[in-house]
């Protein structure tokens, strides 16, 4: 949780500062590893995360004013994704996380609140951030479509689109 339920304004200001410091520490952990001259397992893991994330970030909401007006917001998005994925290796990076985090970032326009909102969301919904969970969700969409609009479902099946992967975004 971001705030204690019955916290007052001063307590929330302090919590905000603590969350900002915690995020900065998490960021510094992987960025220091990346800048370390020694090659090691963690450095290779950070480089792989950056490679995967850099493929998706430029395609994220590129026509949205948030990214057009401030291109550095794409760097913030990338850094927050790398921070989360490095900190949560059991989840790692899954295609589509960039879209989810972008919604948080655009909505609150605050990297600290966006990071912790995204982090809590993903940690509570881990199942949907792995291939098994994603396919279960998409299979559910296909079943519902087949029940409620069999004509459209059959058309998608004919077009070899009944796996519903286009629904991921």
PDB file of C-alpha atoms in Angstrom:
ATOM      1  CA  UNK A   1       0.000   0.000   0.000  1.00  0.00           C
ATOM      2  CA  UNK A   2       1.220   3.480  -0.753  1.00  0.00           C
ATOM      3  CA  UNK A   3      -0.371   5.304   2.192  1.00  0.00           C
ATOM      4  CA  UNK A   4      -1.547   4.125   5.571  1.00  0.00           C
ATOM      5  CA  UNK A   5      -5.335   4.345   5.673  1.00  0.00           C
ATOM      6  CA  UNK A   6      -5.614   6.920   8.439  1.00  0.00           C
ATOM      7  CA  UNK A   7      -2.435   8.868   7.762  1.00  0.00           C
ATOM      8  CA  UNK A   8      -2.461  12.663   7.862  1.00  0.00           C
ATOM      9  CA  UNK A   9      -0.921  15.114   5.405  1.00  0.00           C
ATOM     10  CA  UNK A  10       2.461  15.330   7.157  1.00  0.00           C
ATOM     11  CA  UNK A  11       2.730  11.561   7.389  1.00  0.00           C
ATOM     12  CA  UNK A  12       1.905  11.245   3.692  1.00  0.00           C
ATOM     13  CA  UNK A  13       4.560  13.785   2.745  1.00  0.00           C
ATOM     14  CA  UNK A  14       7.075  11.705   4.704  1.00  0.00           C
ATOM     15  CA  UNK A  15       5.844   8.486   3.048  1.00  0.00           C
ATOM     16  CA  UNK A  16       6.199  10.141  -0.371  1.00  0.00           C
ATOM     17  CA  UNK A  17       9.797  11.057   0.431  1.00  0.00           C
ATOM     18  CA  UNK A  18      10.542   7.548   1.697  1.00  0.00           C
ATOM     19  CA  UNK A  19       9.090   5.977  -1.467  1.00  0.00           C
ATOM     20  CA  UNK A  20      11.119   8.382  -3.603  1.00  0.00           C
ATOM     21  CA  UNK A  21      14.302   7.442  -1.721  1.00  0.00           C
ATOM     22  CA  UNK A  22      13.484   3.745  -2.031  1.00  0.00           C
ATOM     23  CA  UNK A  23      12.942   4.088  -5.782  1.00  0.00           C
ATOM     24  CA  UNK A  24      16.212   6.002  -6.162  1.00  0.00           C
ATOM     25  CA  UNK A  25      18.050   3.261  -4.258  1.00  0.00           C
ATOM     26  CA  UNK A  26      16.524   0.567  -6.492  1.00  0.00           C
ATOM     27  CA  UNK A  27      17.473   2.550  -9.607  1.00  0.00           C
ATOM     28  CA  UNK A  28      21.011   3.127  -8.345  1.00  0.00           C
ATOM     29  CA  UNK A  29      21.464  -0.597  -7.670  1.00  0.00           C
ATOM     30  CA  UNK A  30      21.082  -1.654 -11.291  1.00  0.00           C
ATOM     31  CA  UNK A  31      22.640   1.475 -12.820  1.00  0.00           C
ATOM     32  CA  UNK A  32      25.788   1.003 -10.696  1.00  0.00           C
ATOM     33  CA  UNK A  33      25.984  -2.632 -11.797  1.00  0.00           C
ATOM     34  CA  UNK A  34      25.669  -1.517 -15.420  1.00  0.00           C
ATOM     35  CA  UNK A  35      28.435   1.050 -15.020  1.00  0.00           C
ATOM     36  CA  UNK A  36      30.719  -1.394 -13.199  1.00  0.00           C
ATOM     37  CA  UNK A  37      33.796  -2.225 -15.248  1.00  0.00           C
ATOM     38  CA  UNK A  38      33.667  -5.900 -14.278  1.00  0.00           C
ATOM     39  CA  UNK A  39      31.511  -8.275 -16.262  1.00  0.00           C
ATOM     40  CA  UNK A  40      29.278 -10.385 -14.073  1.00  0.00           C
ATOM     41  CA  UNK A  41      25.948 -12.192 -14.057  1.00  0.00           C
ATOM     42  CA  UNK A  42      23.991  -9.181 -12.777  1.00  0.00           C
ATOM     43  CA  UNK A  43      25.497  -6.880 -15.412  1.00  0.00           C
ATOM     44  CA  UNK A  44      24.513  -9.307 -18.163  1.00  0.00           C
ATOM     45  CA  UNK A  45      20.998  -9.497 -16.703  1.00  0.00           C
ATOM     46  CA  UNK A  46      20.664  -5.685 -16.679  1.00  0.00           C
ATOM     47  CA  UNK A  47      21.924  -5.475 -20.254  1.00  0.00           C
ATOM     48  CA  UNK A  48      19.417  -8.120 -21.376  1.00  0.00           C
ATOM     49  CA  UNK A  49      16.550  -6.294 -19.631  1.00  0.00           C
ATOM     50  CA  UNK A  50      17.529  -3.010 -21.270  1.00  0.00           C
ATOM     51  CA  UNK A  51      17.728  -4.716 -24.656  1.00  0.00           C
ATOM     52  CA  UNK A  52      14.236  -6.241 -24.297  1.00  0.00           C
ATOM     53  CA  UNK A  53      12.667  -3.095 -22.892  1.00  0.00           C
ATOM     54  CA  UNK A  54      14.323  -0.819 -25.471  1.00  0.00           C
ATOM     55  CA  UNK A  55      12.528  -2.781 -28.198  1.00  0.00           C
ATOM     56  CA  UNK A  56       9.112  -1.899 -26.734  1.00  0.00           C
ATOM     57  CA  UNK A  57       9.530   1.582 -25.237  1.00  0.00           C
ATOM     58  CA  UNK A  58       9.828   3.481 -28.559  1.00  0.00           C
ATOM     59  CA  UNK A  59       6.507   1.951 -29.664  1.00  0.00           C
ATOM     60  CA  UNK A  60       4.714   2.946 -26.460  1.00  0.00           C
ATOM     61  CA  UNK A  61       2.010   5.575 -27.017  1.00  0.00           C
ATOM     62  CA  UNK A  62       4.348   7.446 -29.355  1.00  0.00           C
ATOM     63  CA  UNK A  63       1.530   9.726 -30.522  1.00  0.00           C
ATOM     64  CA  UNK A  64       0.491  10.660 -26.990  1.00  0.00           C
ATOM     65  CA  UNK A  65       1.202  14.305 -26.032  1.00  0.00           C
ATOM     66  CA  UNK A  66       2.955  13.082 -22.864  1.00  0.00           C
ATOM     67  CA  UNK A  67       5.712  11.558 -24.990  1.00  0.00           C
ATOM     68  CA  UNK A  68       5.637  14.057 -27.853  1.00  0.00           C
ATOM     69  CA  UNK A  69       6.000  17.097 -25.583  1.00  0.00           C
ATOM     70  CA  UNK A  70       8.752  15.532 -23.458  1.00  0.00           C
ATOM     71  CA  UNK A  71      10.735  12.823 -25.259  1.00  0.00           C
ATOM     72  CA  UNK A  72      12.690  12.206 -22.040  1.00  0.00           C
ATOM     73  CA  UNK A  73       9.510  10.609 -20.654  1.00  0.00           C
ATOM     74  CA  UNK A  74      10.395   7.565 -22.747  1.00  0.00           C
ATOM     75  CA  UNK A  75      13.677   7.349 -20.823  1.00  0.00           C
ATOM     76  CA  UNK A  76      11.763   7.571 -17.540  1.00  0.00           C
ATOM     77  CA  UNK A  77       9.482   4.755 -18.727  1.00  0.00           C
ATOM     78  CA  UNK A  78      12.479   2.602 -19.655  1.00  0.00           C
ATOM     79  CA  UNK A  79      14.302   3.266 -16.385  1.00  0.00           C
ATOM     80  CA  UNK A  80      11.221   2.454 -14.304  1.00  0.00           C
ATOM     81  CA  UNK A  81      10.681  -0.791 -16.218  1.00  0.00           C
ATOM     82  CA  UNK A  82      14.307  -1.850 -15.801  1.00  0.00           C
ATOM     83  CA  UNK A  83      14.130  -0.974 -12.107  1.00  0.00           C
ATOM     84  CA  UNK A  84      10.999  -3.054 -11.572  1.00  0.00           C
ATOM     85  CA  UNK A  85      12.197  -6.029 -13.607  1.00  0.00           C
ATOM     86  CA  UNK A  86      15.659  -6.076 -12.046  1.00  0.00           C
ATOM     87  CA  UNK A  87      14.118  -5.853  -8.576  1.00  0.00           C
ATOM     88  CA  UNK A  88      11.580  -8.593  -9.349  1.00  0.00           C
ATOM     89  CA  UNK A  89      13.520 -11.255 -11.265  1.00  0.00           C
ATOM     90  CA  UNK A  90      10.830 -13.864 -10.599  1.00  0.00           C
ATOM     91  CA  UNK A  91       8.520 -11.799 -12.826  1.00  0.00           C
ATOM     92  CA  UNK A  92      11.063 -10.229 -15.175  1.00  0.00           C
ATOM     93  CA  UNK A  93       9.940  -8.335 -18.249  1.00  0.00           C
ATOM     94  CA  UNK A  94       6.902  -9.369 -20.228  1.00  0.00           C
ATOM     95  CA  UNK A  95       5.860  -7.675 -23.426  1.00  0.00           C
ATOM     96  CA  UNK A  96       3.009  -5.307 -22.646  1.00  0.00           C
ATOM     97  CA  UNK A  97       4.350  -4.123 -19.291  1.00  0.00           C
ATOM     98  CA  UNK A  98       5.422  -0.931 -21.053  1.00  0.00           C
ATOM     99  CA  UNK A  99       1.800  -0.225 -21.963  1.00  0.00           C
ATOM    100  CA  UNK A 100       0.587  -0.776 -18.399  1.00  0.00           C
ATOM    101  CA  UNK A 101       3.291   1.374 -16.821  1.00  0.00           C
ATOM    102  CA  UNK A 102       2.697   4.051 -19.449  1.00  0.00           C
ATOM    103  CA  UNK A 103      -0.936   4.335 -18.335  1.00  0.00           C
ATOM    104  CA  UNK A 104       0.208   4.946 -14.764  1.00  0.00           C
ATOM    105  CA  UNK A 105       2.870   7.439 -15.860  1.00  0.00           C
ATOM    106  CA  UNK A 106       0.575   9.421 -18.145  1.00  0.00           C
ATOM    107  CA  UNK A 107      -2.241   9.469 -15.594  1.00  0.00           C
ATOM    108  CA  UNK A 108      -0.317  10.616 -12.518  1.00  0.00           C
ATOM    109  CA  UNK A 109       2.602  12.397 -14.277  1.00  0.00           C
ATOM    110  CA  UNK A 110       4.831  11.501 -11.338  1.00  0.00           C
ATOM    111  CA  UNK A 111       7.456   8.810 -11.722  1.00  0.00           C
ATOM    112  CA  UNK A 112       7.472   7.787  -8.057  1.00  0.00           C
ATOM    113  CA  UNK A 113       3.697   7.359  -7.784  1.00  0.00           C
ATOM    114  CA  UNK A 114       3.592   5.698 -11.220  1.00  0.00           C
ATOM    115  CA  UNK A 115       6.327   3.228 -10.271  1.00  0.00           C
ATOM    116  CA  UNK A 116       4.748   2.180  -6.983  1.00  0.00           C
ATOM    117  CA  UNK A 117       1.265   2.016  -8.483  1.00  0.00           C
ATOM    118  CA  UNK A 118       2.558  -0.152 -11.322  1.00  0.00           C
ATOM    119  CA  UNK A 119       4.624  -2.279  -8.957  1.00  0.00           C
ATOM    120  CA  UNK A 120       1.666  -2.961  -6.665  1.00  0.00           C
ATOM    121  CA  UNK A 121      -0.566  -3.698  -9.651  1.00  0.00           C
ATOM    122  CA  UNK A 122       1.842  -6.211 -11.189  1.00  0.00           C
ATOM    123  CA  UNK A 123       2.641  -7.893  -7.883  1.00  0.00           C
ATOM    124  CA  UNK A 124      -1.080  -8.350  -7.179  1.00  0.00           C
ATOM    125  CA  UNK A 125      -1.731  -9.650 -10.698  1.00  0.00           C
ATOM    126  CA  UNK A 126       1.399 -11.755 -11.291  1.00  0.00           C
ATOM    127  CA  UNK A 127      -0.582 -14.407 -13.107  1.00  0.00           C
ATOM    128  CA  UNK A 128      -1.359 -12.049 -15.992  1.00  0.00           C
ATOM    129  CA  UNK A 129       2.289 -11.122 -16.403  1.00  0.00           C
ATOM    130  CA  UNK A 130       3.507 -14.498 -17.511  1.00  0.00           C
ATOM    131  CA  UNK A 131       2.736 -16.406 -20.683  1.00  0.00           C
ATOM    132  CA  UNK A 132       0.458 -18.910 -18.928  1.00  0.00           C
ATOM    133  CA  UNK A 133      -1.667 -16.206 -17.341  1.00  0.00           C
ATOM    134  CA  UNK A 134      -1.839 -14.162 -20.517  1.00  0.00           C
ATOM    135  CA  UNK A 135      -2.962 -17.138 -22.574  1.00  0.00           C
ATOM    136  CA  UNK A 136      -5.582 -18.031 -19.943  1.00  0.00           C
ATOM    137  CA  UNK A 137      -6.934 -14.487 -20.138  1.00  0.00           C
ATOM    138  CA  UNK A 138      -6.992 -14.501 -23.945  1.00  0.00           C
ATOM    139  CA  UNK A 139      -8.653 -17.939 -24.005  1.00  0.00           C
ATOM    140  CA  UNK A 140     -11.336 -16.497 -21.731  1.00  0.00           C
ATOM    141  CA  UNK A 141     -11.876 -13.638 -24.176  1.00  0.00           C
ATOM    142  CA  UNK A 142     -12.191 -16.127 -27.038  1.00  0.00           C
ATOM    143  CA  UNK A 143     -14.738 -18.204 -25.101  1.00  0.00           C
ATOM    144  CA  UNK A 144     -16.822 -15.127 -24.268  1.00  0.00           C
ATOM    145  CA  UNK A 145     -16.709 -13.939 -27.867  1.00  0.00           C
ATOM    146  CA  UNK A 146     -17.757 -17.372 -29.102  1.00  0.00           C
ATOM    147  CA  UNK A 147     -20.757 -17.304 -26.736  1.00  0.00           C
ATOM    148  CA  UNK A 148     -21.816 -13.695 -27.330  1.00  0.00           C
ATOM    149  CA  UNK A 149     -20.877 -13.184 -30.969  1.00  0.00           C
ATOM    150  CA  UNK A 150     -20.243 -16.534 -32.687  1.00  0.00           C
ATOM    151  CA  UNK A 151     -20.306 -14.907 -36.125  1.00  0.00           C
ATOM    152  CA  UNK A 152     -17.371 -12.629 -35.253  1.00  0.00           C
ATOM    153  CA  UNK A 153     -15.572 -15.483 -33.499  1.00  0.00           C
ATOM    154  CA  UNK A 154     -15.896 -17.687 -36.595  1.00  0.00           C
ATOM    155  CA  UNK A 155     -14.647 -14.857 -38.808  1.00  0.00           C
ATOM    156  CA  UNK A 156     -11.578 -14.440 -36.570  1.00  0.00           C
ATOM    157  CA  UNK A 157     -11.070 -18.206 -36.594  1.00  0.00           C
ATOM    158  CA  UNK A 158     -11.237 -18.177 -40.407  1.00  0.00           C
ATOM    159  CA  UNK A 159      -8.613 -15.384 -40.427  1.00  0.00           C
ATOM    160  CA  UNK A 160      -6.463 -17.413 -37.993  1.00  0.00           C
ATOM    161  CA  UNK A 161      -6.896 -14.749 -35.283  1.00  0.00           C
ATOM    162  CA  UNK A 162      -8.944 -16.735 -32.779  1.00  0.00           C
ATOM    163  CA  UNK A 163      -5.994 -16.819 -30.342  1.00  0.00           C
ATOM    164  CA  UNK A 164      -6.928 -13.186 -29.524  1.00  0.00           C
ATOM    165  CA  UNK A 165      -3.314 -12.021 -29.283  1.00  0.00           C
ATOM    166  CA  UNK A 166      -4.392  -8.704 -30.786  1.00  0.00           C
ATOM    167  CA  UNK A 167      -6.345  -8.101 -27.550  1.00  0.00           C
ATOM    168  CA  UNK A 168      -3.190  -7.948 -25.470  1.00  0.00           C
ATOM    169  CA  UNK A 169      -2.764  -4.237 -25.968  1.00  0.00           C
TER     170      UNK A 169
END
